Coordinates of C-alpha atoms in Angstrom, one line a residue:
A1 CA 17.2 0.1 11.0
K2 CA 17.3 -3.6 11.4
K3 CA 15.0 -5.3 8.8
S4 CA 12.6 -7.7 10.4
S5 CA 12.5 -10.7 8.5
C6 CA 11.2 -14.4 9.4
G7 CA 12.2 -17.3 6.9
G8 CA 12.6 -14.9 3.7
A9 CA 9.5 -13.1 4.8
D10 CA 9.7 -9.4 5.2
V11 CA 7.1 -8.4 8.1
G12 CA 7.7 -4.5 7.6
K13 CA 6.9 -4.7 3.8
F14 CA 4.1 -7.3 4.5
L15 CA 2.4 -4.7 6.8
A16 CA 3.1 -1.6 4.6
E17 CA 1.5 -3.4 1.7
A18 CA -1.5 -4.6 3.6
G19 CA -4.9 -4.2 2.5
E20 CA -7.8 -3.1 5.0
I21 CA -11.3 -4.4 5.2
G22 CA -13.8 -3.2 7.9
G23 CA -11.0 -1.6 10.0
A24 CA -8.8 -4.7 10.0
Q25 CA -5.5 -5.1 8.3
I26 CA -5.4 -7.9 5.6
V27 CA -2.2 -9.8 4.9
C28 CA -2.6 -12.5 1.9
R29 CA 0.8 -13.3 0.8
K30 CA 2.4 -16.2 -0.9
V31 CA 6.1 -16.9 0.9
P32 CA 7.9 -19.0 -1.5
G33 CA 9.5 -22.0 -0.1
A34 CA 8.9 -21.2 3.5
S35 CA 8.3 -24.1 6.0
M36 CA 5.0 -24.4 8.1
N37 CA 7.2 -22.9 11.0
A38 CA 8.4 -20.1 8.8
L39 CA 5.2 -19.3 8.2
R40 CA 3.9 -19.6 11.9
E41 CA 6.8 -17.2 12.8
T42 CA 5.7 -14.7 10.0
S43 CA 2.1 -14.6 11.4
D44 CA 3.2 -14.1 15.1
A45 CA 5.5 -11.1 14.0
L46 CA 2.7 -9.6 12.1
R47 CA 0.4 -10.1 14.8
S48 CA 2.6 -8.8 17.3
K49 CA 3.0 -5.6 15.2
A50 CA -0.7 -4.8 14.4
R51 CA -3.7 -4.3 16.7
S52 CA -6.4 -5.8 14.2
I53 CA -5.3 -8.0 11.6
A54 CA -6.1 -11.4 9.2
V55 CA -3.1 -12.9 7.9
V56 CA -3.1 -15.6 5.2
L57 CA 0.0 -17.2 4.2
G58 CA 0.7 -19.8 1.4
S59 CA 4.0 -21.4 0.3
D60 CA 5.1 -24.2 -2.0
E61 CA 7.7 -26.5 -0.2
G62 CA 8.9 -29.4 -2.3
G63 CA 5.7 -29.3 -4.4
K64 CA 3.2 -29.2 -1.8
A65 CA 1.2 -26.3 -0.4
N66 CA 1.4 -25.1 3.1
L67 CA -1.3 -22.8 4.1
L68 CA -1.7 -20.8 7.5
V69 CA -4.7 -18.5 8.8
A70 CA -3.9 -16.3 11.8
L71 CA -6.4 -13.8 13.4
S72 CA -5.6 -11.0 16.0
K73 CA -7.7 -11.3 19.0
D74 CA -10.4 -8.7 18.4
L75 CA -11.4 -10.7 15.2
V76 CA -11.9 -14.1 17.1
K77 CA -13.8 -12.0 19.7
K78 CA -16.3 -11.0 16.6
G79 CA -17.0 -14.4 15.9
M80 CA -14.3 -15.4 13.2
K81 CA -12.8 -18.7 13.1
A82 CA -9.3 -19.3 11.7
G83 CA -10.4 -23.0 11.4
A84 CA -13.3 -22.5 9.4
L85 CA -11.2 -20.2 6.9
I86 CA -8.6 -22.8 6.5
K87 CA -11.0 -25.6 5.9
E88 CA -12.5 -23.4 2.9
I89 CA -9.1 -22.6 1.3
A90 CA -7.5 -25.8 2.1
A91 CA -9.9 -27.4 -0.3
V92 CA -8.6 -25.2 -3.3
V93 CA -5.0 -27.0 -2.9
D94 CA -6.6 -30.2 -2.4
G95 CA -5.9 -30.5 1.2
S96 CA -7.3 -30.3 4.6
G97 CA -6.3 -28.7 7.8
G98 CA -7.6 -27.1 11.3
G99 CA -6.5 -25.4 14.4
R100 CA -7.6 -23.0 17.0
P101 CA -9.9 -20.0 16.4
D102 CA -6.9 -17.6 16.5
M103 CA -4.5 -20.0 14.2
A104 CA -4.8 -22.7 11.8
Q105 CA -2.9 -24.3 9.3
A106 CA -3.3 -27.0 6.5
G107 CA -1.2 -28.6 3.9
G108 CA -2.4 -29.7 0.4
K109 CA -1.3 -31.7 -2.7
D110 CA -1.6 -29.3 -5.1
A111 CA 0.8 -26.1 -4.7
S112 CA -0.1 -24.8 -8.1
K113 CA -3.2 -23.5 -7.0
L114 CA -1.7 -21.3 -4.2
D115 CA -2.7 -18.1 -5.7
E116 CA -6.3 -19.3 -6.3
A117 CA -6.3 -20.2 -2.7
L118 CA -5.1 -16.9 -1.2
K119 CA -7.7 -15.1 -3.6
C120 CA -10.4 -17.2 -2.1
A121 CA -9.3 -16.4 1.1
V122 CA -9.4 -12.4 0.3
A123 CA -12.8 -13.3 -0.8
A124 CA -13.7 -15.1 2.2
L125 CA -12.3 -12.2 4.5
K126 CA -14.4 -9.9 2.5
R127 CA -17.4 -11.8 3.3
E128 CA -16.6 -12.0 7.1
L129 CA -15.4 -8.6 7.8
G130 CA -17.2 -6.7 5.1

């Protein structure tokens, strides 16, 4: 079996370890050293393998924080917005961002708060999906 990995992220492992809230799979992970491009590729791979999924990925790249939120189509139909979620969690890493309802990204100055931002994302998803 070929291991599907994107920029150091093991997509299969992420899916296997995904949580679930309100029938949707939840992947909130740190991918150390990943570029924004690698985060995007990883989120696309995760969304292609799951019917209903919310993906929040964070990485520290050169001392700065990258954050990405991606939602499957059904969650967007329910009224969830990746752009709104990213604004909320980007504030934690002293950053800002935006994007489309299904995918949004942000950069932040404080990569040391990435874990906190991902915890904040889980709380936000529980609120939205629960």
